Amino acid sequence: CHHFLNEKNWFFPKEFSTRELEVLVCISEGLTNKQTGKKLFISAITVETHRSKLLHKAEVNNTIELIKYCIKNLRIKYDIL
């Protein structure tokens, strides 16, 4: 999981925070909330909060729809999704 993402490597809607994008990368790698928390040095509850914010901001209902949204709408300079 890339937990020191540089914003200039991403082209994304401004409403996504850097931390939310870090969580998004971990989600795309199939990590659980607990695993993501360990990678990013935050609690699993905080990960769930970021995940919920991502779902809300992308106006989707679940992780599959979130990943589909990202494939369609986010542009990343290197291949991680």
PDB file of C-alpha atoms in Angstrom:
ATOM      1  CA  CYS A   1       0.000   0.000   0.000  1.00  0.00           C
ATOM      2  CA  HIS A   2       1.440   3.357  -1.013  1.00  0.00           C
ATOM      3  CA  HIS A   3       0.921   5.426   2.095  1.00  0.00           C
ATOM      4  CA  PHE A   4       2.983   8.439   1.101  1.00  0.00           C
ATOM      5  CA  LEU A   5       1.196   9.328  -2.104  1.00  0.00           C
ATOM      6  CA  ASN A   6       2.197  12.595  -3.643  1.00  0.00           C
ATOM      7  CA  GLU A   7      -0.810  14.613  -4.801  1.00  0.00           C
ATOM      8  CA  LYS A   8       0.975  15.650  -7.995  1.00  0.00           C
ATOM      9  CA  ASN A   9       0.932  11.973  -9.066  1.00  0.00           C
ATOM     10  CA  TRP A  10      -2.877  12.029  -9.008  1.00  0.00           C
ATOM     11  CA  PHE A  11      -5.546  13.707 -11.045  1.00  0.00           C
ATOM     12  CA  PHE A  12      -8.627  13.517  -8.858  1.00  0.00           C
ATOM     13  CA  PRO A  13     -11.634  15.493  -7.743  1.00  0.00           C
ATOM     14  CA  LYS A  14     -10.407  18.006  -5.158  1.00  0.00           C
ATOM     15  CA  GLU A  15     -12.920  16.754  -2.620  1.00  0.00           C
ATOM     16  CA  PHE A  16     -10.879  13.565  -2.079  1.00  0.00           C
ATOM     17  CA  SER A  17      -8.248  14.113   0.603  1.00  0.00           C
ATOM     18  CA  THR A  18      -4.778  12.622   0.380  1.00  0.00           C
ATOM     19  CA  ARG A  19      -5.625  10.255   3.246  1.00  0.00           C
ATOM     20  CA  GLU A  20      -8.809   9.146   1.508  1.00  0.00           C
ATOM     21  CA  LEU A  21      -6.769   8.390  -1.588  1.00  0.00           C
ATOM     22  CA  GLU A  22      -4.307   6.371   0.486  1.00  0.00           C
ATOM     23  CA  VAL A  23      -7.225   4.352   1.836  1.00  0.00           C
ATOM     24  CA  LEU A  24      -8.561   3.999  -1.696  1.00  0.00           C
ATOM     25  CA  VAL A  25      -5.281   2.484  -2.861  1.00  0.00           C
ATOM     26  CA  CYS A  26      -5.427  -0.027  -0.022  1.00  0.00           C
ATOM     27  CA  ILE A  27      -9.038  -0.841  -0.908  1.00  0.00           C
ATOM     28  CA  SER A  28      -7.976  -1.414  -4.520  1.00  0.00           C
ATOM     29  CA  GLU A  29      -5.322  -3.830  -3.255  1.00  0.00           C
ATOM     30  CA  GLY A  30      -7.990  -5.832  -1.442  1.00  0.00           C
ATOM     31  CA  LEU A  31      -6.852  -4.976   2.076  1.00  0.00           C
ATOM     32  CA  THR A  32      -9.289  -5.160   4.977  1.00  0.00           C
ATOM     33  CA  ASN A  33      -9.918  -2.158   7.223  1.00  0.00           C
ATOM     34  CA  LYS A  34      -7.660  -3.707   9.849  1.00  0.00           C
ATOM     35  CA  GLN A  35      -4.844  -4.334   7.347  1.00  0.00           C
ATOM     36  CA  THR A  36      -5.221  -0.825   5.930  1.00  0.00           C
ATOM     37  CA  GLY A  37      -5.083   0.634   9.423  1.00  0.00           C
ATOM     38  CA  LYS A  38      -1.833  -1.197  10.127  1.00  0.00           C
ATOM     39  CA  LYS A  39      -0.319   0.023   6.854  1.00  0.00           C
ATOM     40  CA  LEU A  40      -1.362   3.639   7.402  1.00  0.00           C
ATOM     41  CA  PHE A  41      -0.861   3.684  11.187  1.00  0.00           C
ATOM     42  CA  ILE A  42      -4.507   4.510  11.896  1.00  0.00           C
ATOM     43  CA  SER A  43      -7.333   2.542  13.512  1.00  0.00           C
ATOM     44  CA  ALA A  44      -9.678   0.288  11.564  1.00  0.00           C
ATOM     45  CA  ILE A  45     -12.511   2.574  12.683  1.00  0.00           C
ATOM     46  CA  THR A  46     -10.746   5.569  11.103  1.00  0.00           C
ATOM     47  CA  VAL A  47     -10.285   3.532   7.923  1.00  0.00           C
ATOM     48  CA  GLU A  48     -14.021   2.807   7.899  1.00  0.00           C
ATOM     49  CA  THR A  49     -14.712   6.536   8.300  1.00  0.00           C
ATOM     50  CA  HIS A  50     -12.516   7.325   5.281  1.00  0.00           C
ATOM     51  CA  ARG A  51     -14.150   4.509   3.308  1.00  0.00           C
ATOM     52  CA  SER A  52     -17.608   5.896   4.137  1.00  0.00           C
ATOM     53  CA  LYS A  53     -16.545   9.391   3.076  1.00  0.00           C
ATOM     54  CA  LEU A  54     -15.227   8.020  -0.216  1.00  0.00           C
ATOM     55  CA  LEU A  55     -18.512   6.222  -0.879  1.00  0.00           C
ATOM     56  CA  HIS A  56     -20.483   9.362  -0.074  1.00  0.00           C
ATOM     57  CA  LYS A  57     -18.299  11.674  -2.191  1.00  0.00           C
ATOM     58  CA  ALA A  58     -18.376   9.287  -5.147  1.00  0.00           C
ATOM     59  CA  GLU A  59     -22.146   8.876  -4.669  1.00  0.00           C
ATOM     60  CA  VAL A  60     -21.937   5.082  -4.686  1.00  0.00           C
ATOM     61  CA  ASN A  61     -23.243   2.370  -2.345  1.00  0.00           C
ATOM     62  CA  ASN A  62     -20.442  -0.177  -2.050  1.00  0.00           C
ATOM     63  CA  THR A  63     -16.772  -0.909  -2.667  1.00  0.00           C
ATOM     64  CA  ILE A  64     -17.315  -2.450  -6.096  1.00  0.00           C
ATOM     65  CA  GLU A  65     -19.119   0.682  -7.271  1.00  0.00           C
ATOM     66  CA  LEU A  66     -16.346   2.812  -5.720  1.00  0.00           C
ATOM     67  CA  ILE A  67     -13.653   0.998  -7.700  1.00  0.00           C
ATOM     68  CA  LYS A  68     -15.753   1.302 -10.880  1.00  0.00           C
ATOM     69  CA  TYR A  69     -16.134   5.043 -10.183  1.00  0.00           C
ATOM     70  CA  CYS A  70     -12.381   5.370  -9.805  1.00  0.00           C
ATOM     71  CA  ILE A  71     -11.631   3.526 -13.012  1.00  0.00           C
ATOM     72  CA  LYS A  72     -13.978   5.868 -14.872  1.00  0.00           C
ATOM     73  CA  ASN A  73     -13.144   9.145 -13.126  1.00  0.00           C
ATOM     74  CA  LEU A  74      -9.674   9.118 -11.590  1.00  0.00           C
ATOM     75  CA  ARG A  75      -6.488   9.349 -13.566  1.00  0.00           C
ATOM     76  CA  ILE A  76      -3.304   8.136 -11.938  1.00  0.00           C
ATOM     77  CA  LYS A  77       0.120   8.601 -13.508  1.00  0.00           C
ATOM     78  CA  TYR A  78       1.204   5.125 -12.528  1.00  0.00           C
ATOM     79  CA  ASP A  79      -0.776   1.902 -12.584  1.00  0.00           C
ATOM     80  CA  ILE A  80      -2.206   1.064  -9.176  1.00  0.00           C
ATOM     81  CA  LEU A  81      -5.923   0.550  -9.804  1.00  0.00           C
TER      82      LEU A  81
END
